[in-house]
Short mmCIF file of C-alpha atoms and ligand atoms in Angstrom, two decimals:
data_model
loop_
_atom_site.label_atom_id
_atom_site.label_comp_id
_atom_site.label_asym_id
_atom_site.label_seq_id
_atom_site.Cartn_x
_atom_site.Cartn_y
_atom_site.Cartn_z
CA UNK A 1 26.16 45.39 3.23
CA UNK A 2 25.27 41.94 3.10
CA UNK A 3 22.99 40.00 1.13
CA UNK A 4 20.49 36.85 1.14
CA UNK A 5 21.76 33.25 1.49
CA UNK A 6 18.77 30.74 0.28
CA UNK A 7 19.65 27.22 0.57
CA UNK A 8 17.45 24.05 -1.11
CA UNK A 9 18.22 20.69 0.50
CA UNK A 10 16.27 17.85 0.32
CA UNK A 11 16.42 13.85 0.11
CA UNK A 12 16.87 12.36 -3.69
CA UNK A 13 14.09 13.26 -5.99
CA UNK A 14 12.57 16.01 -3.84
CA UNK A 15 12.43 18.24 -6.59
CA UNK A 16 14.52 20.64 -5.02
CA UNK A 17 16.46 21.43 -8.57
CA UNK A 18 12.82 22.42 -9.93
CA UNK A 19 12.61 24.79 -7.01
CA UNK A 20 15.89 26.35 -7.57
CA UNK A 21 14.61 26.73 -11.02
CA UNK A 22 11.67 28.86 -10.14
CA UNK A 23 13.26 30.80 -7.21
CA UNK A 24 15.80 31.59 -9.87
CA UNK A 25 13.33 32.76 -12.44
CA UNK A 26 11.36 34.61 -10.03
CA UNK A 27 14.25 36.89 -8.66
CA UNK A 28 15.77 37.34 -12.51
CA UNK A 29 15.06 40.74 -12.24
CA UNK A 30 17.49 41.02 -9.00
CA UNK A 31 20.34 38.55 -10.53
CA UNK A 32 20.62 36.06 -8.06
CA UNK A 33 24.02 33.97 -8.02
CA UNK A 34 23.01 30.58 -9.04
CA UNK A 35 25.55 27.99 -7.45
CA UNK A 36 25.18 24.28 -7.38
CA UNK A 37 26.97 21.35 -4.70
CA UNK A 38 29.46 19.91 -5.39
CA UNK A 39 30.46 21.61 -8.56
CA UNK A 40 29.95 25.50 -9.46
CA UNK A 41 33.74 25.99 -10.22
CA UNK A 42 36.87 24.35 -11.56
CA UNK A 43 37.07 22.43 -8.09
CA UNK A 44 34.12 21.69 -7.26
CA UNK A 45 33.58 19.93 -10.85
CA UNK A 46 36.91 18.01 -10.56
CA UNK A 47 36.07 16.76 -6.77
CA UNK A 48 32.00 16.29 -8.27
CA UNK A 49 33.74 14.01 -10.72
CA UNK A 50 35.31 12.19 -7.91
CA UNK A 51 32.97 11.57 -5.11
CA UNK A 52 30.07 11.21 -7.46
CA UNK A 53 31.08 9.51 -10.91
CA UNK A 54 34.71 7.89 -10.09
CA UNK A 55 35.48 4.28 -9.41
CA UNK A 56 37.97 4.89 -6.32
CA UNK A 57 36.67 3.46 -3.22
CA UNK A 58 36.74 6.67 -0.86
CA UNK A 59 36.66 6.71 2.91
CA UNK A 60 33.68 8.10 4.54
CA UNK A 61 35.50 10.90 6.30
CA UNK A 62 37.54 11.21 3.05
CA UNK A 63 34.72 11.83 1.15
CA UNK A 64 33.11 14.59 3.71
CA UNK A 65 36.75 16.55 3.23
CA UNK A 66 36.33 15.96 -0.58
CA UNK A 67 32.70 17.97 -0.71
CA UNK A 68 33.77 20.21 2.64
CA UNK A 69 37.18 21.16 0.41
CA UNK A 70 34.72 21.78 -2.86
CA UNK A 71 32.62 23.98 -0.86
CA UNK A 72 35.13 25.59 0.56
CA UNK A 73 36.46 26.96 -2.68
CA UNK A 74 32.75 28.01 -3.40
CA UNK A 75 32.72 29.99 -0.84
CA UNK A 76 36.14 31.94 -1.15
CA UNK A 77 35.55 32.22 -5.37
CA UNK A 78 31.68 32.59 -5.17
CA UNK A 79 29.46 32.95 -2.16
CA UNK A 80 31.52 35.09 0.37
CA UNK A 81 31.98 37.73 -2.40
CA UNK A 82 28.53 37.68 -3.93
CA UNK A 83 27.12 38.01 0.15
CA UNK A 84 29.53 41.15 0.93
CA UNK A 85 28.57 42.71 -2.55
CA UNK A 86 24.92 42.41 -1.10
CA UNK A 87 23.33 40.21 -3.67
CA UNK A 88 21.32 37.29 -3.26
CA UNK A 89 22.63 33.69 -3.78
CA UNK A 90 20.62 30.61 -4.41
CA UNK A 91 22.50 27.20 -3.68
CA UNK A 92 21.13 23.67 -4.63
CA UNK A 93 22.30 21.81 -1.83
CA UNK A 94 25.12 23.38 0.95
CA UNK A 95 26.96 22.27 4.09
CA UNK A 96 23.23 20.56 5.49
CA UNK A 97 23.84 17.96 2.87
CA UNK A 98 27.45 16.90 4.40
CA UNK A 99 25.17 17.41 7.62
CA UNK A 100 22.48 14.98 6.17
CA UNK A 101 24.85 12.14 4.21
CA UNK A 102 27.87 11.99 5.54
CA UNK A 103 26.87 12.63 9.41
CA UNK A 104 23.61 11.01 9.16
CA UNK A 105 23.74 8.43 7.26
CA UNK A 106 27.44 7.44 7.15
CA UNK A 107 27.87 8.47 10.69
CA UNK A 108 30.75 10.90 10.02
CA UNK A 109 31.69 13.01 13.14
CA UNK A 110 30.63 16.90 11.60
CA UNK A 111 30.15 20.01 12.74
CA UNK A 112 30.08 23.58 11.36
CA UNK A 113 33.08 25.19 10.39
CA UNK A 114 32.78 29.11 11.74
CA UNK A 115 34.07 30.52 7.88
CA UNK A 116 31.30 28.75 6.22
CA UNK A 117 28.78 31.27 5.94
CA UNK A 118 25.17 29.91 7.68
CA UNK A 119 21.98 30.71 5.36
CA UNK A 120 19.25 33.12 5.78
CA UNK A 121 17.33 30.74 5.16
CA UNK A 122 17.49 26.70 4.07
CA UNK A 123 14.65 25.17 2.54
CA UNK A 124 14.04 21.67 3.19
CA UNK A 125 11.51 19.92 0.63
CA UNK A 126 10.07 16.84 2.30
CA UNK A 127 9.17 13.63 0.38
CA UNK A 128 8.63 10.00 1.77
CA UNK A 129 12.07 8.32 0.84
CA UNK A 130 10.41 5.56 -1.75
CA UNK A 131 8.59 7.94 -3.46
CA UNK A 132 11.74 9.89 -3.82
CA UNK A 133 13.78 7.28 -5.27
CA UNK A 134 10.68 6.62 -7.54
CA UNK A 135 10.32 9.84 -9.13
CA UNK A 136 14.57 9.79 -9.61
CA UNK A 137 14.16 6.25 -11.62
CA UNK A 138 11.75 7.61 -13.64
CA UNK A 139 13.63 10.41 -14.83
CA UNK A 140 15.96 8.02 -16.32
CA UNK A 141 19.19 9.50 -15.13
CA UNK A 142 22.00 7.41 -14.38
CA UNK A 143 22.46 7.26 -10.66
CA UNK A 144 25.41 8.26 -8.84
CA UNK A 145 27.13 6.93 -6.47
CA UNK A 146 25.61 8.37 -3.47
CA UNK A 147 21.84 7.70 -5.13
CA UNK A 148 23.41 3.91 -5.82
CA UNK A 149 23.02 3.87 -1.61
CA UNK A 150 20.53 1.27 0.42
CA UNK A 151 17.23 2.07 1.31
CA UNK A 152 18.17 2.59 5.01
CA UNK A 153 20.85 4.95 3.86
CA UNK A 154 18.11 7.38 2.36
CA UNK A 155 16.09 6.54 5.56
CA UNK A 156 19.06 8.10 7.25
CA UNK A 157 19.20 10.86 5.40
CA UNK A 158 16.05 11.92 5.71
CA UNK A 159 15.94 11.55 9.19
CA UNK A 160 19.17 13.30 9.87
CA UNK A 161 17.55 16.23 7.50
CA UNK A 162 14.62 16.55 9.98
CA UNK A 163 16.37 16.39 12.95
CA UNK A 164 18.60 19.79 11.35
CA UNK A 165 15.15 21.08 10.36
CA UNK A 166 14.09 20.38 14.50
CA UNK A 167 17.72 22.44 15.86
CA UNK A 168 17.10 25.18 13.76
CA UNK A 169 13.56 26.56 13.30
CA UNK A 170 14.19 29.84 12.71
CA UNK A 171 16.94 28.88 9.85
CA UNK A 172 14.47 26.08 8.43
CA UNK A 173 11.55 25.93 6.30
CA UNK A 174 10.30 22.16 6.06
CA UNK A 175 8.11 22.01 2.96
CA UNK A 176 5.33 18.99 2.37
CA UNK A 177 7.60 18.52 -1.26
CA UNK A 178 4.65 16.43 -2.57
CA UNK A 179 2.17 18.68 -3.34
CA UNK A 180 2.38 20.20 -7.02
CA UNK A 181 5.31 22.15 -8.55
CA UNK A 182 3.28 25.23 -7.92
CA UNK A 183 2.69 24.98 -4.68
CA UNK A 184 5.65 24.38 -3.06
CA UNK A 185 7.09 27.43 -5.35
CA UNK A 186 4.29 29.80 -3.88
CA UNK A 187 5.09 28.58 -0.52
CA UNK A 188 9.04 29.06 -1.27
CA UNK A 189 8.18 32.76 -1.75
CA UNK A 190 5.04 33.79 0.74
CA UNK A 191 8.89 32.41 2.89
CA UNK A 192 10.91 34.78 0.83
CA UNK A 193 8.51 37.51 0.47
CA UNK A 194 9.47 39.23 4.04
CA UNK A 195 13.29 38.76 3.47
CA UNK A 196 13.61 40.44 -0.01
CA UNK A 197 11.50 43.73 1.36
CA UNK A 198 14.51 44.18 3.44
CA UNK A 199 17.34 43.87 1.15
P1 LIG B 201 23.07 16.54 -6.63
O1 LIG B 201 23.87 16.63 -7.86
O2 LIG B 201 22.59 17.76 -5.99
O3 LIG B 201 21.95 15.54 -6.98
P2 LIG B 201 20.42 15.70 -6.74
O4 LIG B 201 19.88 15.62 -8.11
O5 LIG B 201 20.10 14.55 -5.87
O6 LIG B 201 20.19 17.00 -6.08
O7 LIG B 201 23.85 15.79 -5.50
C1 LIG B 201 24.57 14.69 -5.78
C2 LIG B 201 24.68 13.76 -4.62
O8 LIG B 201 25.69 14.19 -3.71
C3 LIG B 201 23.42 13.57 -3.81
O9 LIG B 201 23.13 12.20 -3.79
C4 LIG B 201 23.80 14.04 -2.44
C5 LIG B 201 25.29 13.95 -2.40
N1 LIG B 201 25.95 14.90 -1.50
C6 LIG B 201 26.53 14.45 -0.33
O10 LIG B 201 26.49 13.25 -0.02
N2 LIG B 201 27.16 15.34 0.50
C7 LIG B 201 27.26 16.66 0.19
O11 LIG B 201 27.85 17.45 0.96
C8 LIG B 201 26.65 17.13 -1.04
C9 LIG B 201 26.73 18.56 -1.42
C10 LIG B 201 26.01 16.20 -1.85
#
């Protein structure tokens, strides 16, 4: 048996957390494992602590083993089980973001590694970088260090996150993220809809 793997991804501010939100709500009645990059476990918290909130100056590469090693652990504690026990699993953000940041827009050699399960499906919610970073600075939260980035970084990022979206069709479903809450949730499941009649 195996279950569903639904990935959110997205640039800063795309609402994606919102999303996972409502996807969660939506599938309550089928108990869908809610996980969340980097963090989710013991490890993953420590290491979030550490790439995102902690004054050491970290090495690119360093810091693509750092959220690789946190997903990792994710995987063996979390997702792997949850996917053989043939329930569904929701993460905010997965190896696409490593994909996105620290390939794209730090340039980091990266590839796939084969134990890291791939998604069913990844959605990618779309937003013009400014408007991004605008909707994050009006929310008020303290930015970490990867949001603390340049302009062109984000630029990278989104780019690189199109390009994945390009490779992979089938995998992908690019989503206008700038259209209301709503929306973008009914789209997420008319996507969904085929894939849970199955399970
Ligand atoms: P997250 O807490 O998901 O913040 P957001 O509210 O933007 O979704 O992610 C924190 C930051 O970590 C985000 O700026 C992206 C970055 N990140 C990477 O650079 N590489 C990764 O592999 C992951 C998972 C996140």
């Amino acid at each position: 048996m195996s279950g569903l793997f639904i990935t959110f991804e997205g640039p800063e501010g795309s609402g994606k957390t919102t999303q996972v939100e409502l996807v969660g709500q939506a599938l309550a009645a089928r108990e869908p494992v809610m996980v969340r990059e980097p963090g989710g476990n013991e490890l993953g918290e420590r290491i979030r602590e550490i790439v995102l909130y902690g004054a050491l100056e970290l090495d690119a590469e360093a810091e693509m083993y750092l959220f690789m090693a946190a997903r990792r652990q994710l995987i063996a504690e979390v997702i792997a089980p949850a996917l053989a026990a043939g329930q569904i699993v929701v993460a905010d953000r997965y190896h696409d973001s490593t994909l996105a940041y620290q390939g794209g827009a730090r340039g980091v050699p990266t590839t796939w590694p084969s134990t890291f399960p791939r998604p069913d499906v990844t959605f990618l919610l779309s937003v013009p970088v400014e408007s991004g970073l605008e909707r994050l600075a009006k929310a008020g939260k303290k930015p970490d260090r990867v949001e603390r980035e340049s302009i062109d970084f984000h630029n990278r990022v989104a780019a690189a996150y199109e390009r994945l979206a390009q490779d992979e069709p089938q995998r992908f479903a690019r989503l206008d993220a700038t259209g209301s809450r709503d929306h973008v949730h009914q789209q997420v499941m008319n996507r969904l809809e085929p894939l849970l009649s199955r399970l």
